Amino acid sequence: MKRFILAASLLAAAGPACADPILKPLVDLRIRYEADHQDGLAKNSDALTARLRAGITASDGPWSALVEAEGLLSMGGQYYDGLHGAATRPLINDPENIALSRAQIQYHTKQLTITAGRQRIVLDDERFVGFVGFRQNGQTFDAVRTEWTPIKGLKADLSYVWSIRTIWGIDGFGARQQAVSGNTVLANLSYATPIGTVTGFAYLVDEDEAPVQAFRLSSQTYGLRFTGSRPLSKKVKLSWQASYATQSDYHRNPNSYRADYYLLDATIDAYSWKLNGGYEVLGADKGKALTSFQTPLATLFKFQGWGDKFLTTPPNGVRDLYGSVGYAVKKIGVAQAVTFQAVYHRFDSDRLSQHEGNELDLLASAKFGRAVVSARYADYRADKFATDTHKFWLQLDWIL
């Protein structure tokens, strides 16, 4: 926070005084019930939790400031939160917490945005860097971020991060610390062409972890991404994305390795239906722990199944062949933005080509005014990796 205060002071000194700032409150409430069953564990987990984020933004011309606090309370159930109790129940990684989730100052113009302080950083689809919005405690970054658009279609995005505030909250310890320090650099350069957007990225992750795993998630990742869409008719659209990256050890990581990442994905939106399919590979090197392709800063829940079996890429890597079908309508009775989705995954290892397991994920959600109600279900059937796991969520979100 010393660096944030210094940066904020310099920015404030450089800009005009805020005579009449525009104030806006921030309120984000979530209540969620989660139930988990996992073969091999003696007991099930069920958790009823409530999370509230509240804060305020003040803006005047190109300048703005934001402060937001977060509190998470367990209101019932018995579960292992990753920090408290014995691991005889499935992990529900939402430990109780109270924290300053964001505290930032920002300078914003049409071409340039500079954000300093504790902030959210979301890059592309969050496969490498994200907010981890599904978990009750999100992930934020103590950082200085510069976004620059010198000409139409070209955008440079550069962040220097000295601390990562994890989902484990104030009681975090060991490999699940409250914060991970280091000198991380996130660089992203994109250009919009007539046929799609090309993005080059370099993510130098420097994580000074607990002594038992010191520096083992420090990595350097370089890659390219191509995304685009094209209308096929008045009510039918094709979207696609393709990505490649290579990763190796970085800084003081004691594991010498190199692994690759591939993604091919296509989506067809037709009337109220959405069909999606893709193939994603997180490669392996030697078949030893933490020598496969890792994405420790990603919003991992969005990828490789909601059962969260692959939060850490297995030593032999993972190949995910997936497909989904979704249906959405604007309104059914008093419910708005009604959505149904089913996703199927087949998981295989990258090294040795073993079948790891299959997963079916189901989602239903609807909006009622400012509130969104959703229900999810994940069913992971293990073969060569992990154990059978079933999860259910019922969630209410209300945002001011």
mmCIF file of C-alpha atoms in Angstrom:
data_model
loop_
_atom_site.group_PDB
_atom_site.id
_atom_site.type_symbol
_atom_site.label_atom_id
_atom_site.label_comp_id
_atom_site.label_asym_id
_atom_site.label_seq_id
_atom_site.Cartn_x
_atom_site.Cartn_y
_atom_site.Cartn_z
ATOM 1 C CA MET A 1 0.000 0.000 0.000
ATOM 2 C CA LYS A 2 2.978 2.353 0.378
ATOM 3 C CA ARG A 3 3.469 2.281 -3.362
ATOM 4 C CA PHE A 4 -0.231 2.951 -3.908
ATOM 5 C CA ILE A 5 -0.171 5.969 -1.601
ATOM 6 C CA LEU A 6 2.904 7.328 -3.368
ATOM 7 C CA ALA A 7 1.389 6.812 -6.816
ATOM 8 C CA ALA A 8 -1.921 8.326 -5.743
ATOM 9 C CA SER A 9 -0.164 11.362 -4.287
ATOM 10 C CA LEU A 10 1.799 11.939 -7.485
ATOM 11 C CA LEU A 11 -1.303 11.629 -9.649
ATOM 12 C CA ALA A 12 -3.313 13.894 -7.402
ATOM 13 C CA ALA A 13 -0.560 16.511 -7.428
ATOM 14 C CA ALA A 14 -0.412 16.416 -11.214
ATOM 15 C CA GLY A 15 -4.139 16.880 -11.780
ATOM 16 C CA PRO A 16 -6.697 19.612 -11.117
ATOM 17 C CA ALA A 17 -8.498 19.862 -7.797
ATOM 18 C CA CYS A 18 -11.883 18.164 -7.608
ATOM 19 C CA ALA A 19 -14.223 21.047 -6.812
ATOM 20 C CA ASP A 20 -17.486 19.196 -7.348
ATOM 21 C CA PRO A 21 -16.776 15.478 -7.778
ATOM 22 C CA ILE A 22 -19.553 13.175 -8.941
ATOM 23 C CA LEU A 23 -20.167 10.536 -6.279
ATOM 24 C CA LYS A 24 -21.591 7.103 -6.989
ATOM 25 C CA PRO A 25 -22.219 4.334 -4.429
ATOM 26 C CA LEU A 26 -21.186 0.740 -5.083
ATOM 27 C CA VAL A 27 -23.189 -2.141 -3.601
ATOM 28 C CA ASP A 28 -22.812 -5.798 -4.612
ATOM 29 C CA LEU A 29 -24.599 -8.458 -2.538
ATOM 30 C CA ARG A 30 -24.418 -12.196 -3.118
ATOM 31 C CA ILE A 31 -26.027 -15.004 -1.132
ATOM 32 C CA ARG A 32 -25.113 -18.538 -2.168
ATOM 33 C CA TYR A 33 -25.791 -22.098 -1.108
ATOM 34 C CA GLU A 34 -23.273 -24.707 -2.292
ATOM 35 C CA ALA A 35 -23.402 -28.467 -1.722
ATOM 36 C CA ASP A 36 -20.545 -30.805 -2.669
ATOM 37 C CA HIS A 37 -20.128 -34.577 -2.648
ATOM 38 C CA GLN A 38 -16.788 -36.172 -3.510
ATOM 39 C CA ASP A 39 -15.978 -39.867 -3.546
ATOM 40 C CA GLY A 40 -13.179 -40.813 -1.183
ATOM 41 C CA LEU A 41 -14.095 -38.268 1.494
ATOM 42 C CA ALA A 42 -15.956 -39.337 4.589
ATOM 43 C CA LYS A 43 -18.391 -36.405 4.688
ATOM 44 C CA ASN A 44 -20.155 -34.006 2.328
ATOM 45 C CA SER A 45 -19.877 -30.221 2.359
ATOM 46 C CA ASP A 46 -22.668 -27.676 2.337
ATOM 47 C CA ALA A 47 -22.222 -23.948 2.821
ATOM 48 C CA LEU A 48 -24.561 -20.973 3.020
ATOM 49 C CA THR A 49 -22.528 -17.794 2.614
ATOM 50 C CA ALA A 50 -23.282 -14.088 2.179
ATOM 51 C CA ARG A 51 -20.871 -11.659 0.599
ATOM 52 C CA LEU A 52 -21.240 -7.883 0.554
ATOM 53 C CA ARG A 53 -19.089 -5.387 -1.298
ATOM 54 C CA ALA A 54 -19.734 -1.711 -0.637
ATOM 55 C CA GLY A 55 -17.863 1.382 -1.654
ATOM 56 C CA ILE A 56 -17.938 4.686 -3.480
ATOM 57 C CA THR A 57 -16.472 6.283 -6.579
ATOM 58 C CA ALA A 58 -15.697 9.966 -7.005
ATOM 59 C CA SER A 59 -15.005 11.440 -10.441
ATOM 60 C CA ASP A 60 -14.215 14.868 -11.821
ATOM 61 C CA GLY A 61 -13.249 15.214 -15.457
ATOM 62 C CA PRO A 62 -10.559 12.688 -16.370
ATOM 63 C CA TRP A 63 -9.853 11.868 -12.717
ATOM 64 C CA SER A 64 -11.616 9.334 -10.509
ATOM 65 C CA ALA A 65 -11.045 7.501 -7.241
ATOM 66 C CA LEU A 66 -12.638 4.303 -5.960
ATOM 67 C CA VAL A 67 -12.701 2.641 -2.540
ATOM 68 C CA GLU A 68 -14.501 -0.637 -1.865
ATOM 69 C CA ALA A 69 -14.627 -2.949 1.161
ATOM 70 C CA GLU A 70 -15.681 -6.587 1.189
ATOM 71 C CA GLY A 71 -17.063 -8.878 3.852
ATOM 72 C CA LEU A 72 -17.917 -12.593 3.631
ATOM 73 C CA LEU A 73 -19.915 -14.390 6.314
ATOM 74 C CA SER A 74 -20.711 -18.079 6.679
ATOM 75 C CA MET A 75 -24.369 -18.348 7.714
ATOM 76 C CA GLY A 76 -24.645 -22.110 8.018
ATOM 77 C CA GLY A 77 -23.593 -25.545 6.895
ATOM 78 C CA GLN A 78 -20.473 -27.619 7.423
ATOM 79 C CA TYR A 79 -17.626 -27.454 4.941
ATOM 80 C CA TYR A 80 -13.866 -27.312 4.536
ATOM 81 C CA ASP A 81 -12.896 -23.829 3.352
ATOM 82 C CA GLY A 82 -9.249 -24.641 2.679
ATOM 83 C CA LEU A 83 -8.017 -22.925 5.847
ATOM 84 C CA HIS A 84 -10.122 -24.131 8.764
ATOM 85 C CA GLY A 85 -10.989 -27.617 9.921
ATOM 86 C CA ALA A 86 -9.920 -31.001 8.610
ATOM 87 C CA ALA A 87 -9.949 -31.870 4.929
ATOM 88 C CA THR A 88 -12.416 -34.715 5.484
ATOM 89 C CA ARG A 89 -15.027 -32.789 3.496
ATOM 90 C CA PRO A 90 -14.879 -31.431 -0.090
ATOM 91 C CA LEU A 91 -13.263 -28.038 -0.496
ATOM 92 C CA ILE A 92 -15.518 -25.003 -0.849
ATOM 93 C CA ASN A 93 -12.945 -22.262 -1.190
ATOM 94 C CA ASP A 94 -14.957 -19.374 0.252
ATOM 95 C CA PRO A 95 -13.414 -18.679 3.695
ATOM 96 C CA GLU A 96 -14.869 -15.908 5.838
ATOM 97 C CA ASN A 97 -13.163 -12.618 5.154
ATOM 98 C CA ILE A 98 -13.149 -8.864 5.654
ATOM 99 C CA ALA A 99 -10.894 -6.795 3.457
ATOM 100 C CA LEU A 100 -10.228 -3.660 1.467
ATOM 101 C CA SER A 101 -10.959 -5.167 -1.923
ATOM 102 C CA ARG A 102 -10.239 -2.094 -4.053
ATOM 103 C CA ALA A 103 -8.592 1.295 -3.496
ATOM 104 C CA GLN A 104 -7.545 2.991 -6.692
ATOM 105 C CA ILE A 105 -7.094 6.306 -8.426
ATOM 106 C CA GLN A 106 -7.504 6.630 -12.181
ATOM 107 C CA TYR A 107 -6.756 9.073 -14.967
ATOM 108 C CA HIS A 108 -8.879 8.429 -18.070
ATOM 109 C CA THR A 109 -9.032 10.034 -21.504
ATOM 110 C CA LYS A 110 -10.073 8.758 -24.927
ATOM 111 C CA GLN A 111 -6.581 7.467 -25.639
ATOM 112 C CA LEU A 112 -5.011 6.883 -22.229
ATOM 113 C CA THR A 113 -6.066 5.260 -18.943
ATOM 114 C CA ILE A 114 -3.728 4.973 -15.946
ATOM 115 C CA THR A 115 -4.948 3.128 -12.843
ATOM 116 C CA ALA A 116 -2.896 2.953 -9.652
ATOM 117 C CA GLY A 117 -3.658 1.014 -6.480
ATOM 118 C CA ARG A 118 -5.622 -2.085 -5.544
ATOM 119 C CA GLN A 119 -7.700 -2.947 -8.602
ATOM 120 C CA ARG A 120 -9.233 -5.625 -10.775
ATOM 121 C CA ILE A 121 -7.298 -6.642 -13.873
ATOM 122 C CA VAL A 122 -9.151 -8.630 -16.510
ATOM 123 C CA LEU A 123 -7.320 -9.462 -19.744
ATOM 124 C CA ASP A 124 -9.077 -10.967 -22.770
ATOM 125 C CA ASP A 125 -11.275 -13.914 -21.682
ATOM 126 C CA GLU A 126 -9.561 -14.242 -18.241
ATOM 127 C CA ARG A 127 -7.756 -17.436 -19.273
ATOM 128 C CA PHE A 128 -4.461 -16.024 -18.026
ATOM 129 C CA VAL A 129 -5.393 -12.994 -15.891
ATOM 130 C CA GLY A 130 -8.769 -12.387 -14.252
ATOM 131 C CA PHE A 131 -10.844 -11.338 -11.285
ATOM 132 C CA VAL A 132 -12.081 -14.825 -10.184
ATOM 133 C CA GLY A 133 -15.568 -13.353 -9.960
ATOM 134 C CA PHE A 134 -17.387 -16.612 -9.218
ATOM 135 C CA ARG A 135 -15.682 -17.135 -5.888
ATOM 136 C CA GLN A 136 -17.064 -15.086 -3.027
ATOM 137 C CA ASN A 137 -13.658 -13.503 -2.393
ATOM 138 C CA GLY A 138 -12.386 -12.122 -5.697
ATOM 139 C CA GLN A 139 -8.788 -11.669 -6.802
ATOM 140 C CA THR A 140 -7.376 -8.145 -6.995
ATOM 141 C CA PHE A 141 -3.978 -6.666 -7.757
ATOM 142 C CA ASP A 142 -1.829 -3.992 -6.141
ATOM 143 C CA ALA A 143 -0.565 -2.525 -9.369
ATOM 144 C CA VAL A 144 -0.057 0.345 -11.765
ATOM 145 C CA ARG A 145 -1.803 -0.291 -15.083
ATOM 146 C CA THR A 146 -1.516 1.747 -18.278
ATOM 147 C CA GLU A 147 -3.908 1.308 -21.210
ATOM 148 C CA TRP A 148 -3.020 3.280 -24.338
ATOM 149 C CA THR A 149 -4.798 3.522 -27.691
ATOM 150 C CA PRO A 150 -2.498 5.649 -29.896
ATOM 151 C CA ILE A 151 -4.471 4.972 -33.105
ATOM 152 C CA LYS A 152 -7.823 3.434 -33.897
ATOM 153 C CA GLY A 153 -7.758 -0.335 -33.449
ATOM 154 C CA LEU A 154 -4.402 -0.520 -31.667
ATOM 155 C CA LYS A 155 -4.292 -0.920 -27.882
ATOM 156 C CA ALA A 156 -1.345 -1.452 -25.536
ATOM 157 C CA ASP A 157 -2.049 -2.691 -21.998
ATOM 158 C CA LEU A 158 0.838 -2.850 -19.514
ATOM 159 C CA SER A 159 0.658 -3.592 -15.777
ATOM 160 C CA TYR A 160 3.279 -3.784 -13.068
ATOM 161 C CA VAL A 161 1.995 -5.832 -10.103
ATOM 162 C CA TRP A 162 3.766 -6.016 -6.759
ATOM 163 C CA SER A 163 1.098 -7.906 -4.793
ATOM 164 C CA ILE A 164 -1.772 -10.249 -5.680
ATOM 165 C CA ARG A 165 -4.647 -10.349 -3.195
ATOM 166 C CA THR A 166 -5.911 -13.928 -3.353
ATOM 167 C CA ILE A 167 -9.321 -15.501 -2.734
ATOM 168 C CA TRP A 168 -8.101 -16.905 0.613
ATOM 169 C CA GLY A 169 -8.653 -13.681 2.572
ATOM 170 C CA ILE A 170 -7.202 -12.466 5.851
ATOM 171 C CA ASP A 171 -6.682 -15.936 7.363
ATOM 172 C CA GLY A 172 -4.717 -17.258 4.387
ATOM 173 C CA PHE A 173 -1.444 -19.021 5.148
ATOM 174 C CA GLY A 174 1.115 -21.364 3.594
ATOM 175 C CA ALA A 175 0.441 -22.078 -0.054
ATOM 176 C CA ARG A 176 -2.955 -20.347 0.412
ATOM 177 C CA GLN A 177 -1.710 -16.955 1.474
ATOM 178 C CA GLN A 178 -3.737 -13.785 1.796
ATOM 179 C CA ALA A 179 -1.385 -12.074 -0.651
ATOM 180 C CA VAL A 180 1.441 -13.158 -2.934
ATOM 181 C CA SER A 181 4.206 -10.637 -3.483
ATOM 182 C CA GLY A 182 6.634 -10.338 -6.362
ATOM 183 C CA ASN A 183 7.465 -8.267 -9.414
ATOM 184 C CA THR A 184 4.926 -9.363 -12.012
ATOM 185 C CA VAL A 185 4.630 -7.747 -15.447
ATOM 186 C CA LEU A 186 1.523 -8.210 -17.625
ATOM 187 C CA ALA A 187 1.838 -6.955 -21.212
ATOM 188 C CA ASN A 188 -0.916 -7.167 -23.812
ATOM 189 C CA LEU A 189 -0.905 -5.621 -27.310
ATOM 190 C CA SER A 190 -3.926 -5.948 -29.605
ATOM 191 C CA TYR A 191 -4.877 -4.736 -33.069
ATOM 192 C CA ALA A 192 -8.319 -4.920 -34.644
ATOM 193 C CA THR A 193 -8.216 -5.985 -38.312
ATOM 194 C CA PRO A 194 -11.173 -6.335 -40.719
ATOM 195 C CA ILE A 195 -11.251 -10.094 -40.085
ATOM 196 C CA GLY A 196 -10.649 -10.125 -36.327
ATOM 197 C CA THR A 197 -8.495 -8.933 -33.445
ATOM 198 C CA VAL A 198 -4.911 -10.122 -33.100
ATOM 199 C CA THR A 199 -3.400 -9.990 -29.606
ATOM 200 C CA GLY A 200 0.148 -10.637 -28.527
ATOM 201 C CA PHE A 201 0.881 -11.096 -24.837
ATOM 202 C CA ALA A 202 3.723 -11.595 -22.405
ATOM 203 C CA TYR A 203 2.974 -12.474 -18.773
ATOM 204 C CA LEU A 204 5.974 -12.568 -16.431
ATOM 205 C CA VAL A 205 4.587 -13.960 -13.183
ATOM 206 C CA ASP A 206 6.861 -13.632 -10.155
ATOM 207 C CA GLU A 207 5.246 -15.349 -7.161
ATOM 208 C CA ASP A 208 7.137 -15.491 -3.868
ATOM 209 C CA GLU A 209 5.086 -18.260 -2.303
ATOM 210 C CA ALA A 210 5.258 -20.051 1.017
ATOM 211 C CA PRO A 211 8.571 -21.834 1.688
ATOM 212 C CA VAL A 212 7.100 -25.255 0.961
ATOM 213 C CA GLN A 213 6.407 -24.190 -2.639
ATOM 214 C CA ALA A 214 8.750 -21.235 -2.946
ATOM 215 C CA PHE A 215 8.626 -19.624 -6.404
ATOM 216 C CA ARG A 216 7.279 -22.747 -8.135
ATOM 217 C CA LEU A 217 4.457 -20.905 -9.895
ATOM 218 C CA SER A 218 6.757 -18.186 -11.222
ATOM 219 C CA SER A 219 6.623 -18.441 -14.998
ATOM 220 C CA GLN A 220 7.050 -16.552 -18.243
ATOM 221 C CA THR A 221 4.319 -16.969 -20.840
ATOM 222 C CA TYR A 222 4.377 -15.600 -24.389
ATOM 223 C CA GLY A 223 1.565 -16.055 -26.855
ATOM 224 C CA LEU A 224 -0.789 -14.954 -29.621
ATOM 225 C CA ARG A 225 -4.578 -14.822 -29.728
ATOM 226 C CA PHE A 226 -6.981 -14.288 -32.635
ATOM 227 C CA THR A 227 -10.696 -13.580 -32.156
ATOM 228 C CA GLY A 228 -13.476 -12.481 -34.437
ATOM 229 C CA SER A 229 -17.072 -12.820 -35.544
ATOM 230 C CA ARG A 230 -19.069 -12.658 -38.756
ATOM 231 C CA PRO A 231 -22.832 -12.543 -39.408
ATOM 232 C CA LEU A 232 -24.043 -15.457 -41.505
ATOM 233 C CA SER A 233 -27.558 -14.045 -41.826
ATOM 234 C CA LYS A 234 -29.770 -11.520 -40.091
ATOM 235 C CA LYS A 235 -30.148 -13.678 -36.974
ATOM 236 C CA VAL A 236 -27.177 -16.050 -37.221
ATOM 237 C CA LYS A 237 -23.605 -15.162 -36.205
ATOM 238 C CA LEU A 238 -20.375 -17.145 -36.162
ATOM 239 C CA SER A 239 -17.669 -16.290 -33.588
ATOM 240 C CA TRP A 240 -14.244 -17.834 -33.210
ATOM 241 C CA GLN A 241 -11.075 -17.705 -31.168
ATOM 242 C CA ALA A 242 -7.690 -19.347 -31.512
ATOM 243 C CA SER A 243 -4.718 -19.047 -29.201
ATOM 244 C CA TYR A 244 -1.201 -20.377 -28.760
ATOM 245 C CA ALA A 245 1.252 -19.766 -25.928
ATOM 246 C CA THR A 246 4.491 -21.173 -24.642
ATOM 247 C CA GLN A 247 5.515 -21.147 -20.979
ATOM 248 C CA SER A 248 8.741 -21.782 -19.092
ATOM 249 C CA ASP A 249 10.166 -21.285 -15.625
ATOM 250 C CA TYR A 250 10.950 -17.743 -14.504
ATOM 251 C CA HIS A 251 12.788 -15.909 -11.754
ATOM 252 C CA ARG A 252 13.677 -18.314 -8.932
ATOM 253 C CA ASN A 253 11.399 -21.173 -9.931
ATOM 254 C CA PRO A 254 13.486 -24.314 -9.182
ATOM 255 C CA ASN A 255 11.636 -26.337 -11.836
ATOM 256 C CA SER A 256 13.196 -26.116 -15.272
ATOM 257 C CA TYR A 257 10.437 -26.782 -17.817
ATOM 258 C CA ARG A 258 8.724 -25.731 -21.037
ATOM 259 C CA ALA A 259 5.102 -26.407 -21.942
ATOM 260 C CA ASP A 260 2.684 -25.172 -24.616
ATOM 261 C CA TYR A 261 -0.940 -24.039 -24.717
ATOM 262 C CA TYR A 262 -3.422 -24.350 -27.609
ATOM 263 C CA LEU A 263 -7.038 -23.297 -28.037
ATOM 264 C CA LEU A 264 -9.515 -23.589 -30.922
ATOM 265 C CA ASP A 265 -13.084 -22.464 -30.226
ATOM 266 C CA ALA A 266 -16.160 -21.632 -32.334
ATOM 267 C CA THR A 267 -19.667 -20.415 -31.452
ATOM 268 C CA ILE A 268 -22.843 -20.103 -33.513
ATOM 269 C CA ASP A 269 -25.581 -17.772 -32.260
ATOM 270 C CA ALA A 270 -28.832 -18.572 -34.049
ATOM 271 C CA TYR A 271 -32.053 -16.908 -32.944
ATOM 272 C CA SER A 272 -32.328 -17.801 -29.226
ATOM 273 C CA TRP A 273 -29.837 -20.664 -29.386
ATOM 274 C CA LYS A 274 -26.075 -20.752 -28.858
ATOM 275 C CA LEU A 275 -23.904 -23.691 -29.899
ATOM 276 C CA ASN A 276 -20.255 -23.777 -28.842
ATOM 277 C CA GLY A 277 -17.415 -26.237 -29.246
ATOM 278 C CA GLY A 278 -13.701 -26.179 -28.664
ATOM 279 C CA TYR A 279 -10.470 -27.955 -27.905
ATOM 280 C CA GLU A 280 -8.035 -26.637 -25.298
ATOM 281 C CA VAL A 281 -4.638 -28.094 -24.393
ATOM 282 C CA LEU A 282 -2.492 -27.237 -21.375
ATOM 283 C CA GLY A 283 0.665 -29.121 -22.183
ATOM 284 C CA ALA A 284 3.081 -31.140 -20.064
ATOM 285 C CA ASP A 285 6.849 -31.352 -20.006
ATOM 286 C CA LYS A 286 8.490 -33.957 -17.764
ATOM 287 C CA GLY A 287 5.419 -35.385 -16.079
ATOM 288 C CA LYS A 288 6.489 -33.966 -12.705
ATOM 289 C CA ALA A 289 4.471 -31.679 -10.431
ATOM 290 C CA LEU A 290 4.273 -28.037 -11.591
ATOM 291 C CA THR A 291 6.180 -28.652 -14.833
ATOM 292 C CA SER A 292 2.979 -28.495 -16.898
ATOM 293 C CA PHE A 293 1.351 -25.305 -18.240
ATOM 294 C CA GLN A 294 -0.070 -23.335 -15.282
ATOM 295 C CA THR A 295 -2.367 -20.281 -15.163
ATOM 296 C CA PRO A 296 -2.298 -19.155 -11.485
ATOM 297 C CA LEU A 297 -3.787 -15.697 -12.188
ATOM 298 C CA ALA A 298 -6.720 -16.920 -14.295
ATOM 299 C CA THR A 299 -10.416 -17.034 -13.469
ATOM 300 C CA LEU A 300 -10.170 -20.805 -13.414
ATOM 301 C CA PHE A 301 -13.838 -21.542 -12.721
ATOM 302 C CA LYS A 302 -14.688 -20.451 -16.279
ATOM 303 C CA PHE A 303 -12.524 -23.167 -17.824
ATOM 304 C CA GLN A 304 -12.248 -26.970 -17.745
ATOM 305 C CA GLY A 305 -15.485 -27.588 -15.901
ATOM 306 C CA TRP A 306 -17.232 -26.156 -12.878
ATOM 307 C CA GLY A 307 -16.194 -29.156 -10.805
ATOM 308 C CA ASP A 308 -12.811 -27.411 -10.316
ATOM 309 C CA LYS A 309 -10.807 -30.616 -10.758
ATOM 310 C CA PHE A 310 -8.076 -28.901 -12.798
ATOM 311 C CA LEU A 311 -7.360 -25.717 -10.849
ATOM 312 C CA THR A 312 -3.736 -26.838 -10.872
ATOM 313 C CA THR A 313 -2.805 -28.474 -14.169
ATOM 314 C CA PRO A 314 -1.886 -32.153 -13.532
ATOM 315 C CA PRO A 315 1.744 -33.227 -14.123
ATOM 316 C CA ASN A 316 0.748 -34.900 -17.407
ATOM 317 C CA GLY A 317 -1.199 -31.858 -18.625
ATOM 318 C CA VAL A 318 -4.811 -31.822 -19.783
ATOM 319 C CA ARG A 319 -6.659 -31.832 -23.090
ATOM 320 C CA ASP A 320 -10.234 -30.575 -22.891
ATOM 321 C CA LEU A 321 -12.637 -31.383 -25.734
ATOM 322 C CA TYR A 322 -15.883 -29.563 -24.963
ATOM 323 C CA GLY A 323 -19.238 -28.605 -26.388
ATOM 324 C CA SER A 324 -22.207 -26.649 -25.111
ATOM 325 C CA VAL A 325 -25.741 -25.698 -26.029
ATOM 326 C CA GLY A 326 -27.537 -22.673 -24.628
ATOM 327 C CA TYR A 327 -30.981 -21.139 -24.934
ATOM 328 C CA ALA A 328 -31.865 -17.582 -23.919
ATOM 329 C CA VAL A 329 -35.015 -15.498 -24.119
ATOM 330 C CA LYS A 330 -35.555 -11.879 -23.126
ATOM 331 C CA LYS A 331 -38.572 -12.508 -20.927
ATOM 332 C CA ILE A 332 -40.747 -15.252 -19.440
ATOM 333 C CA GLY A 333 -43.470 -13.741 -17.259
ATOM 334 C CA VAL A 334 -41.776 -11.465 -14.715
ATOM 335 C CA ALA A 335 -38.384 -13.075 -15.340
ATOM 336 C CA GLN A 336 -35.978 -11.334 -17.718
ATOM 337 C CA ALA A 337 -32.822 -12.531 -19.493
ATOM 338 C CA VAL A 338 -33.743 -16.176 -18.907
ATOM 339 C CA THR A 339 -30.868 -18.491 -19.792
ATOM 340 C CA PHE A 340 -30.354 -22.256 -19.885
ATOM 341 C CA GLN A 341 -27.027 -23.935 -20.666
ATOM 342 C CA ALA A 342 -25.528 -27.422 -20.785
ATOM 343 C CA VAL A 343 -21.785 -28.067 -21.197
ATOM 344 C CA TYR A 344 -19.980 -31.361 -21.713
ATOM 345 C CA HIS A 345 -16.217 -31.930 -21.280
ATOM 346 C CA ARG A 346 -14.004 -34.873 -22.120
ATOM 347 C CA PHE A 347 -10.639 -34.660 -20.371
ATOM 348 C CA ASP A 348 -7.495 -36.482 -21.471
ATOM 349 C CA SER A 349 -3.887 -36.063 -20.424
ATOM 350 C CA ASP A 350 -1.487 -34.336 -22.803
ATOM 351 C CA ARG A 351 1.353 -36.679 -21.901
ATOM 352 C CA LEU A 352 0.695 -40.458 -22.136
ATOM 353 C CA SER A 353 -2.787 -39.806 -23.630
ATOM 354 C CA GLN A 354 -4.776 -41.150 -20.688
ATOM 355 C CA HIS A 355 -8.512 -40.545 -20.302
ATOM 356 C CA GLU A 356 -8.834 -38.454 -17.143
ATOM 357 C CA GLY A 357 -12.612 -38.066 -16.871
ATOM 358 C CA ASN A 358 -15.818 -36.480 -18.181
ATOM 359 C CA GLU A 359 -17.970 -33.679 -16.820
ATOM 360 C CA LEU A 360 -21.505 -32.393 -17.388
ATOM 361 C CA ASP A 361 -22.364 -28.831 -16.270
ATOM 362 C CA LEU A 362 -25.874 -27.348 -16.179
ATOM 363 C CA LEU A 363 -26.995 -23.736 -15.624
ATOM 364 C CA ALA A 364 -30.312 -21.895 -15.341
ATOM 365 C CA SER A 365 -30.526 -18.185 -14.561
ATOM 366 C CA ALA A 366 -33.003 -15.304 -14.687
ATOM 367 C CA LYS A 367 -33.076 -11.613 -13.823
ATOM 368 C CA PHE A 368 -35.721 -9.992 -11.631
ATOM 369 C CA GLY A 369 -35.159 -6.243 -11.565
ATOM 370 C CA ARG A 370 -31.705 -5.736 -10.068
ATOM 371 C CA ALA A 371 -31.526 -9.311 -8.797
ATOM 372 C CA VAL A 372 -30.220 -12.355 -10.679
ATOM 373 C CA VAL A 373 -31.124 -15.869 -9.489
ATOM 374 C CA SER A 374 -29.121 -18.819 -10.803
ATOM 375 C CA ALA A 375 -28.783 -22.553 -10.227
ATOM 376 C CA ARG A 376 -25.795 -24.654 -11.331
ATOM 377 C CA TYR A 377 -24.896 -28.305 -11.253
ATOM 378 C CA ALA A 378 -21.561 -30.020 -11.997
ATOM 379 C CA ASP A 379 -21.107 -33.788 -12.357
ATOM 380 C CA TYR A 380 -17.507 -34.985 -12.798
ATOM 381 C CA ARG A 381 -17.017 -38.686 -13.561
ATOM 382 C CA ALA A 382 -13.413 -39.713 -12.965
ATOM 383 C CA ASP A 383 -11.368 -42.218 -14.943
ATOM 384 C CA LYS A 384 -7.597 -41.850 -14.450
ATOM 385 C CA PHE A 385 -7.676 -38.520 -12.569
ATOM 386 C CA ALA A 386 -9.276 -37.458 -9.259
ATOM 387 C CA THR A 387 -12.571 -38.938 -8.023
ATOM 388 C CA ASP A 388 -16.270 -38.644 -8.865
ATOM 389 C CA THR A 389 -17.585 -35.252 -7.724
ATOM 390 C CA HIS A 390 -21.053 -33.662 -7.708
ATOM 391 C CA LYS A 391 -21.700 -29.988 -6.932
ATOM 392 C CA PHE A 392 -24.820 -27.822 -6.727
ATOM 393 C CA TRP A 393 -25.170 -24.057 -6.346
ATOM 394 C CA LEU A 394 -28.184 -21.814 -5.758
ATOM 395 C CA GLN A 395 -27.263 -18.149 -5.914
ATOM 396 C CA LEU A 396 -28.793 -14.681 -5.599
ATOM 397 C CA ASP A 397 -26.922 -11.605 -6.857
ATOM 398 C CA TRP A 398 -28.092 -8.035 -6.292
ATOM 399 C CA ILE A 399 -26.113 -5.079 -7.652
ATOM 400 C CA LEU A 400 -26.977 -1.416 -7.198
#
